[in-house]
Short mmCIF file of C-alpha atoms in Angstrom, two decimals:
data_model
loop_
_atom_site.label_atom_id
_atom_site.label_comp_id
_atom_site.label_asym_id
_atom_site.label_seq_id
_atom_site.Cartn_x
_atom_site.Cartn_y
_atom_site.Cartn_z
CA UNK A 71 123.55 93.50 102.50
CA UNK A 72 126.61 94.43 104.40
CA UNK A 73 128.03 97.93 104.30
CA UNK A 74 131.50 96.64 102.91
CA UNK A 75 129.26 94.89 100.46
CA UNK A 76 127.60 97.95 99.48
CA UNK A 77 130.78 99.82 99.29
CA UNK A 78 132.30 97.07 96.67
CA UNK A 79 128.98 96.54 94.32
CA UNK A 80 129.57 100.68 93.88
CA UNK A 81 133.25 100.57 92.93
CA UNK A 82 132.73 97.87 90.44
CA UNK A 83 129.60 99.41 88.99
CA UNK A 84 131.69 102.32 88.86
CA UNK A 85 134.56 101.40 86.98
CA UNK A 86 132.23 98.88 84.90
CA UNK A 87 130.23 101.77 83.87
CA UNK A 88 133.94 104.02 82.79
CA UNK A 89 134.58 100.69 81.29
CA UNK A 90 132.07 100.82 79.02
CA UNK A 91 132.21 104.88 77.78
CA UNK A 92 129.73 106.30 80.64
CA UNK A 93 130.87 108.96 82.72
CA UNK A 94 129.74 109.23 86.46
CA UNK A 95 130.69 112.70 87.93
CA UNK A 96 130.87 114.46 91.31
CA UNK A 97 127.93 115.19 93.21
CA UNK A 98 127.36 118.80 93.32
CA UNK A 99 126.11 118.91 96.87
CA UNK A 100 125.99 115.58 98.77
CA UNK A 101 123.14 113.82 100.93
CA UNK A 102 122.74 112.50 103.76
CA UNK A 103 119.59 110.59 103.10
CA UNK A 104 119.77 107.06 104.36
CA UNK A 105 118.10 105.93 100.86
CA UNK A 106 120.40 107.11 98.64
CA UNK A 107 121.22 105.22 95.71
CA UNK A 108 124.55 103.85 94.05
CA UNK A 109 125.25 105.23 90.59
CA UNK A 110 125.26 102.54 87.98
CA UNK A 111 124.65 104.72 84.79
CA UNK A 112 125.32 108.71 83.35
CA UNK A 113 125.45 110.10 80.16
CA UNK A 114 124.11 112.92 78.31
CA UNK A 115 121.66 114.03 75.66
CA UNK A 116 123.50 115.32 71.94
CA UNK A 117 123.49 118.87 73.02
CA UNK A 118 125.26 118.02 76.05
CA UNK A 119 122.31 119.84 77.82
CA UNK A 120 120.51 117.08 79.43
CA UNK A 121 122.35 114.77 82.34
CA UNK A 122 120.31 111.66 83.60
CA UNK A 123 122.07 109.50 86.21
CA UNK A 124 120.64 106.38 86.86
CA UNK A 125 120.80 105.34 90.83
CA UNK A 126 119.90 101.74 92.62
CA UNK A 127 119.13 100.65 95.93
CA UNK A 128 118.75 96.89 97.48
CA UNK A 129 116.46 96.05 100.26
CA UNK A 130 116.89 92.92 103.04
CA UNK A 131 115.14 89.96 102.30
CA UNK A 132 111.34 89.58 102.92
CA UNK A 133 108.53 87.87 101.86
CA UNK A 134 106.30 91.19 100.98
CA UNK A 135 108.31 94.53 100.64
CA UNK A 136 106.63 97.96 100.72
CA UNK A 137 107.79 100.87 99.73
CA UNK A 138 111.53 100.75 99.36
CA UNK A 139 113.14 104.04 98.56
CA UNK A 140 115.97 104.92 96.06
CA UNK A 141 116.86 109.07 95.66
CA UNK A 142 119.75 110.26 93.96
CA UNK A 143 123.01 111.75 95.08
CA UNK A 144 123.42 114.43 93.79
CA UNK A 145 120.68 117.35 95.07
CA UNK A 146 121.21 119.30 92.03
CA UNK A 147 119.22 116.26 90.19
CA UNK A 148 115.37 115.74 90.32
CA UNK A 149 113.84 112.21 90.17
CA UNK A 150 111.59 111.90 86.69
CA UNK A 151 111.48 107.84 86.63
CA UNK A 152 113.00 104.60 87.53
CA UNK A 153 112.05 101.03 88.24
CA UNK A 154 112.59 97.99 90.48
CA UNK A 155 113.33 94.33 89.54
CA UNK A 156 111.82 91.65 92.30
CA UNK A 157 113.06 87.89 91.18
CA UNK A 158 111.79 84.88 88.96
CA UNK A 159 114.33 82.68 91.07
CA UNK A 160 112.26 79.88 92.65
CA UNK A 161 108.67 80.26 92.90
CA UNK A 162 109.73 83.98 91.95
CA UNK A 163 107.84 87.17 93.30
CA UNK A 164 106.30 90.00 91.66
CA UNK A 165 105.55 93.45 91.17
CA UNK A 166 102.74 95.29 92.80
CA UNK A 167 104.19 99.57 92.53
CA UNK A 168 106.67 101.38 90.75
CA UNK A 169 106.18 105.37 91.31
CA UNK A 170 107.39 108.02 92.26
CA UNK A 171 107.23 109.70 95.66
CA UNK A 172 107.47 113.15 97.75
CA UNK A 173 108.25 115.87 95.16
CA UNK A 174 109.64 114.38 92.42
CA UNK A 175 112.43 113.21 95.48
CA UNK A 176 112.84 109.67 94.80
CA UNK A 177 111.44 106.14 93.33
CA UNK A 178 109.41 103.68 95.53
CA UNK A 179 108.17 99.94 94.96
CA UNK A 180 107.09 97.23 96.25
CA UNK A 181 107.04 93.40 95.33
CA UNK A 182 105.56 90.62 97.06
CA UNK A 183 105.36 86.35 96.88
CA UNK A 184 102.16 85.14 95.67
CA UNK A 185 100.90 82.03 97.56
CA UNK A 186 104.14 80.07 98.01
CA UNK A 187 106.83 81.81 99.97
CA UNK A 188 109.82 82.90 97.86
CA UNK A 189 111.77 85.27 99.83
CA UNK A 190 113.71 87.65 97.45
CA UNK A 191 115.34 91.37 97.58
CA UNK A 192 114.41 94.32 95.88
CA UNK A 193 116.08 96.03 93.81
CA UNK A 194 114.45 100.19 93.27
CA UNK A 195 115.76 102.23 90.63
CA UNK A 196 115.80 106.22 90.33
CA UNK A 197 116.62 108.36 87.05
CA UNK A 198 117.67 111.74 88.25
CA UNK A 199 117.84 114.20 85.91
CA UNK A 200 119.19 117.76 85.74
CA UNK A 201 119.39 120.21 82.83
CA UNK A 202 121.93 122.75 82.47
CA UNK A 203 121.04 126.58 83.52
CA UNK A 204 118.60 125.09 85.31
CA UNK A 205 118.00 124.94 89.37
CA UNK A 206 116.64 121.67 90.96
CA UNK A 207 114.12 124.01 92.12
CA UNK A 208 112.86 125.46 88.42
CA UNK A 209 113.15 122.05 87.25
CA UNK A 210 110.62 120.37 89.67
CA UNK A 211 108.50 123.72 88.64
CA UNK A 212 108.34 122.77 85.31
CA UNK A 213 107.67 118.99 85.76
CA UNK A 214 103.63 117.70 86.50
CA UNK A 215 102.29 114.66 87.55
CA UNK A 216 98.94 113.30 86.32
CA UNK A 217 97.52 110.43 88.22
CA UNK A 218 94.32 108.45 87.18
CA UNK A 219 92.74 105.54 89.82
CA UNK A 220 90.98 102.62 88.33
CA UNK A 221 88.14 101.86 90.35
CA UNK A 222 87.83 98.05 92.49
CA UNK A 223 88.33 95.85 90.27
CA UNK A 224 89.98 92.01 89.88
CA UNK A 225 91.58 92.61 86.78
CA UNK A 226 92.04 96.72 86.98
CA UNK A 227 93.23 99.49 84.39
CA UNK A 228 94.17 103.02 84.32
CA UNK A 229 95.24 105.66 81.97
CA UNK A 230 96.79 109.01 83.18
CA UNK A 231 95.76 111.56 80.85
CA UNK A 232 98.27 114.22 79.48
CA UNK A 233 97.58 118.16 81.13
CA UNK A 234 98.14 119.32 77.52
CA UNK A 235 99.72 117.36 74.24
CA UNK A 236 100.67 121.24 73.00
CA UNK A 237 102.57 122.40 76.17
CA UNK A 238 103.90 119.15 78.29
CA UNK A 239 105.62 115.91 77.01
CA UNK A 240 105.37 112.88 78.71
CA UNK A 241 108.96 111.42 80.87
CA UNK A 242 107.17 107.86 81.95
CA UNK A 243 105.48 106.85 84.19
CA UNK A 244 104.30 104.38 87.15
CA UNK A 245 101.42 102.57 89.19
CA UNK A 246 100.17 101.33 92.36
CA UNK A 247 98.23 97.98 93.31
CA UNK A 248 96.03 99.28 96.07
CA UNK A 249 95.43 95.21 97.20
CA UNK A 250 94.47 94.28 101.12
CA UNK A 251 94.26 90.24 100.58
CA UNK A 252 96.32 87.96 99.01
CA UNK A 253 97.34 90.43 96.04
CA UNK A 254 96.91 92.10 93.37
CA UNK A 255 100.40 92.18 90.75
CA UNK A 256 101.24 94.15 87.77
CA UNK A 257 100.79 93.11 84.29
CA UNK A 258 101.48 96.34 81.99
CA UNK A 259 102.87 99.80 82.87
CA UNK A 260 103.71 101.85 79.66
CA UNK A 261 103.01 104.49 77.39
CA UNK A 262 99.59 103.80 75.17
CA UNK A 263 100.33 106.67 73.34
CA UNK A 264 102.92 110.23 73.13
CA UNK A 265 101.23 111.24 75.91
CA UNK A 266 99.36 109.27 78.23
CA UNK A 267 100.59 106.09 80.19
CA UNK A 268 98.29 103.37 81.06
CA UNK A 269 98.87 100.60 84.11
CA UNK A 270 97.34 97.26 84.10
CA UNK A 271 97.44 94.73 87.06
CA UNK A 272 95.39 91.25 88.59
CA UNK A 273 94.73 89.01 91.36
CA UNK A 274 96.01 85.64 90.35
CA UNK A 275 94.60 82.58 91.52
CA UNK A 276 93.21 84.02 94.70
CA UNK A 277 90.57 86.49 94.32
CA UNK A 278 91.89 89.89 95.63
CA UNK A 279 89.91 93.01 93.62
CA UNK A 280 91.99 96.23 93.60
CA UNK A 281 92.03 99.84 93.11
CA UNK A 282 95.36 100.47 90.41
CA UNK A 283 96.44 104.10 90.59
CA UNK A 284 98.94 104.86 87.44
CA UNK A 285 100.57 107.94 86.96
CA UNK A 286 102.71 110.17 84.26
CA UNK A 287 105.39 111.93 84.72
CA UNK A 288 105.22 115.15 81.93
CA UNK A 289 108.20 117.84 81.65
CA UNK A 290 107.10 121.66 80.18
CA UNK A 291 107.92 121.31 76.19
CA UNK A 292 108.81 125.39 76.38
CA UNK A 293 111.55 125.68 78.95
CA UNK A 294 113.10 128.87 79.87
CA UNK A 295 116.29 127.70 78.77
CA UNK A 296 115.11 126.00 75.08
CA UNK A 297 112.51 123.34 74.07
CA UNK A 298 112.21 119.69 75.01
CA UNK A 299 112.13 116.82 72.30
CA UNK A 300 110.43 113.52 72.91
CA UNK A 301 110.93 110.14 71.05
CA UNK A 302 109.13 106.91 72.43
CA UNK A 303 110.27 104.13 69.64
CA UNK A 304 108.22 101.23 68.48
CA UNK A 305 108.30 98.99 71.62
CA UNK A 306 110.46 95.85 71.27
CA UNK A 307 108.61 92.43 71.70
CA UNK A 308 109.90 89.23 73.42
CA UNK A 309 109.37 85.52 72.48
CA UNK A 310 105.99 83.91 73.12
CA UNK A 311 107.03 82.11 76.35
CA UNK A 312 106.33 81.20 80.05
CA UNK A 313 109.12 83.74 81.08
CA UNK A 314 108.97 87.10 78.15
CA UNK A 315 111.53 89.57 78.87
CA UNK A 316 112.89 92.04 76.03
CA UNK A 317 114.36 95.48 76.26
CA UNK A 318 113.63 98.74 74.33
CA UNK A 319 116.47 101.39 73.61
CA UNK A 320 115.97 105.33 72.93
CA UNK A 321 117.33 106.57 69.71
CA UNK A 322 121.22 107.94 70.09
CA UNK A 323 121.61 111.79 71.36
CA UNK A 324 118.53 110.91 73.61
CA UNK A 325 118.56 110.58 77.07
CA UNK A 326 116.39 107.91 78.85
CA UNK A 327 113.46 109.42 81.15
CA UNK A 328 111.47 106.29 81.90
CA UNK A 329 110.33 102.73 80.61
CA UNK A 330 107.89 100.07 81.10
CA UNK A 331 105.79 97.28 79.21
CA UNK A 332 102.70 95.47 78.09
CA UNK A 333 102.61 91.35 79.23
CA UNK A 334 100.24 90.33 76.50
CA UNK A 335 98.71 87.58 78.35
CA UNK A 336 95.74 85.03 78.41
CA UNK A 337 94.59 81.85 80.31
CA UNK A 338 96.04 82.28 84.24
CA UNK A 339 97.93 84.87 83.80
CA UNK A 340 101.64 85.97 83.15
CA UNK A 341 103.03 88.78 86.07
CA UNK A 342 106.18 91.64 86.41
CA UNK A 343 109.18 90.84 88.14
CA UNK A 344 111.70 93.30 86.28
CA UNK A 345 111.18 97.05 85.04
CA UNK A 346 114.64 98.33 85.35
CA UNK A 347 116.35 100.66 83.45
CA UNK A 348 119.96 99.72 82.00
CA UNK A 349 123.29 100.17 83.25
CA UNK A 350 127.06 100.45 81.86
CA UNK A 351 126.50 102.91 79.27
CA UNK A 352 123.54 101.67 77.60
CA UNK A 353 120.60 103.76 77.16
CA UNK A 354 117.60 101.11 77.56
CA UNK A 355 115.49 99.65 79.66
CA UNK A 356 114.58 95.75 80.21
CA UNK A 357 111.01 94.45 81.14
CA UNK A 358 110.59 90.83 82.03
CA UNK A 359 107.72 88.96 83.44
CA UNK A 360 106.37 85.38 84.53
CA UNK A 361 103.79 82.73 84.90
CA UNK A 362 102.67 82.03 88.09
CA UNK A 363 102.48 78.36 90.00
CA UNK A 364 100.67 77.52 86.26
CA UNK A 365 102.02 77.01 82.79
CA UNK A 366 101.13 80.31 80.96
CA UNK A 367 103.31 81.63 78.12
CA UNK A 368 102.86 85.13 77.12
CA UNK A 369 104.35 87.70 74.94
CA UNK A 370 105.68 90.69 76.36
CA UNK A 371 106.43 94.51 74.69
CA UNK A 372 109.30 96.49 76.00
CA UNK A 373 109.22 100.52 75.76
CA UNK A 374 111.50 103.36 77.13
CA UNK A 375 110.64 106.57 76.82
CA UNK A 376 113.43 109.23 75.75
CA UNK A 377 113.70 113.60 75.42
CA UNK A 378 116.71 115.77 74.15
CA UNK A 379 117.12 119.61 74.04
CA UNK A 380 115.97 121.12 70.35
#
């Protein structure tokens, strides 16, 4: 995308987003970093407390993308989640990670085509957070991530375990496809329970067995400064189709740390395109996934994760 492109999709996110109640403020110290984000969300928890700003970040077009980078503006704010949304526009392409990388410093994914070319962008999301009498610095030393790796496997699944259900809550969470052939694509990233999140993924068509890493992203529940809520609602389920997509939203006064879903699928297969959190105001985030070259309707569960200050 063209730089005067760029520089238009953030003004009109930017007054969409005023438009619609949010509030995007200054950076406190500005970056440099060439994978900086636009802002296309901000609010606060009830207490006023809690800030999340929710950042995005388009790559070129390609075939197979790896690794594309979104960080926030402001270096007062930490990264605790995000997301990335591939395409389901021709013969689509999907999902195959959606983490976080460095420390706590940004959100990475990558997507890929699955046996017919589709060339598509990517689209990486970041949730930077920040909490008031709090450094970037104590932050990051309060926040843990717990990563658990499946094992070789066609159809692989991992769970990251909590460090403690007494002392950490969980934010969200993410995984990685480890795949070297024709691929191996994401099929559920969410939270199984309060405090662990589990990652799901398969080779489709094309035999490809792969090691799935999935990680959680868990906040100290004691802070210095007061203690940390958590609310993950009932997830919200989509119609049985070949193309499920629904979207979860955390209760008001909440802030959203993270998101995901569960593709409840059977015969072929049914694949991620779309984890991205919401924009404009809205405190959500929408899941959508797809069959694959064959007819294979699936249901799909939508789940966001939220946190306020007590």
């Amino acid at each position: 995308m063209r730089k005067s492109n760029r520089v238009l999709l953030t003004a009109l996110a930017a007054v969409s987003l005023l438009a619609a109640g949010g509030q995007l403020t200054a950076t406190a110290g500005g970056t440099t970093d060439p994978n900086t984000g636009y802002p296309i969300n901000s609010y606060t928890d009830a207490t006023g407390r809690i800030r999340v700003t929710v950042y995005s970040r388009t790559s070129e077009v390609g075939h197979v993308i790896r690794d594309h980078k979104v960080t926030p503006q402001d270096v007062d704010e930490v990264a605790v989640g995000g997301g990335a949304t591939a395409s389901n526009q021709g013969y689509g392409s999907l999902l195959t990670a959606s983490q976080l990388f460095g420390n706590f410093a940004g959100w990475q994914a990558s997507s890929k085509d699955h046996l017919q070319g589709s060339p598509h962008r990517l689209t990486t999301y970041v949730i930077g957070m920040k909490i008031a009498g709090m450094s970037a610095a104590e932050l990051r030393g309060n926040l843990k991530l717990q990563e658990d790796p499946s094992g070789v496997m066609s159809h692989p699944e991992a769970e990251a375990p909590s460090p403690g259900t007494e002392s950490w809550v969980l934010l969200g969470g993410g995984f990685r496809a480890d795949y070297h052939g024709a691929g191996n694509m994401a099929t559920a990233s969410f939270p199984a329970t309060n405090h662990s999140w589990k990652s799901r993924s398969k080779d489709h068509i094309a035999s490809d067995p792969a090691n799935l890493y999935s990680w959680g992203v868990y906040l100290r529940k004691h802070l210095r400064v007061g203690q940390v809520l958590q609310d993950i609602p009932r997830p919200t389920g989509s119609a049985f189709t070949g193309q499920p997509s629904a979207t979860a939203n955390v209760p008001d006064g909440y802030v959203m740390t993270g998101g995901g879903a569960e593709v409840k699928w059977q015969g072929e297969g049914n694949l991620l395109w779309q984890l991205e959190p919401t924009a404009n105001g809205s405190r959500g985030f929408r899941s959508s996934a797809k069959d694959h070259l064959h007819n294979s309707a699936a249901t799909l569960e939508a789940y966001v994760v939220g946190i306020r200050m007590a």
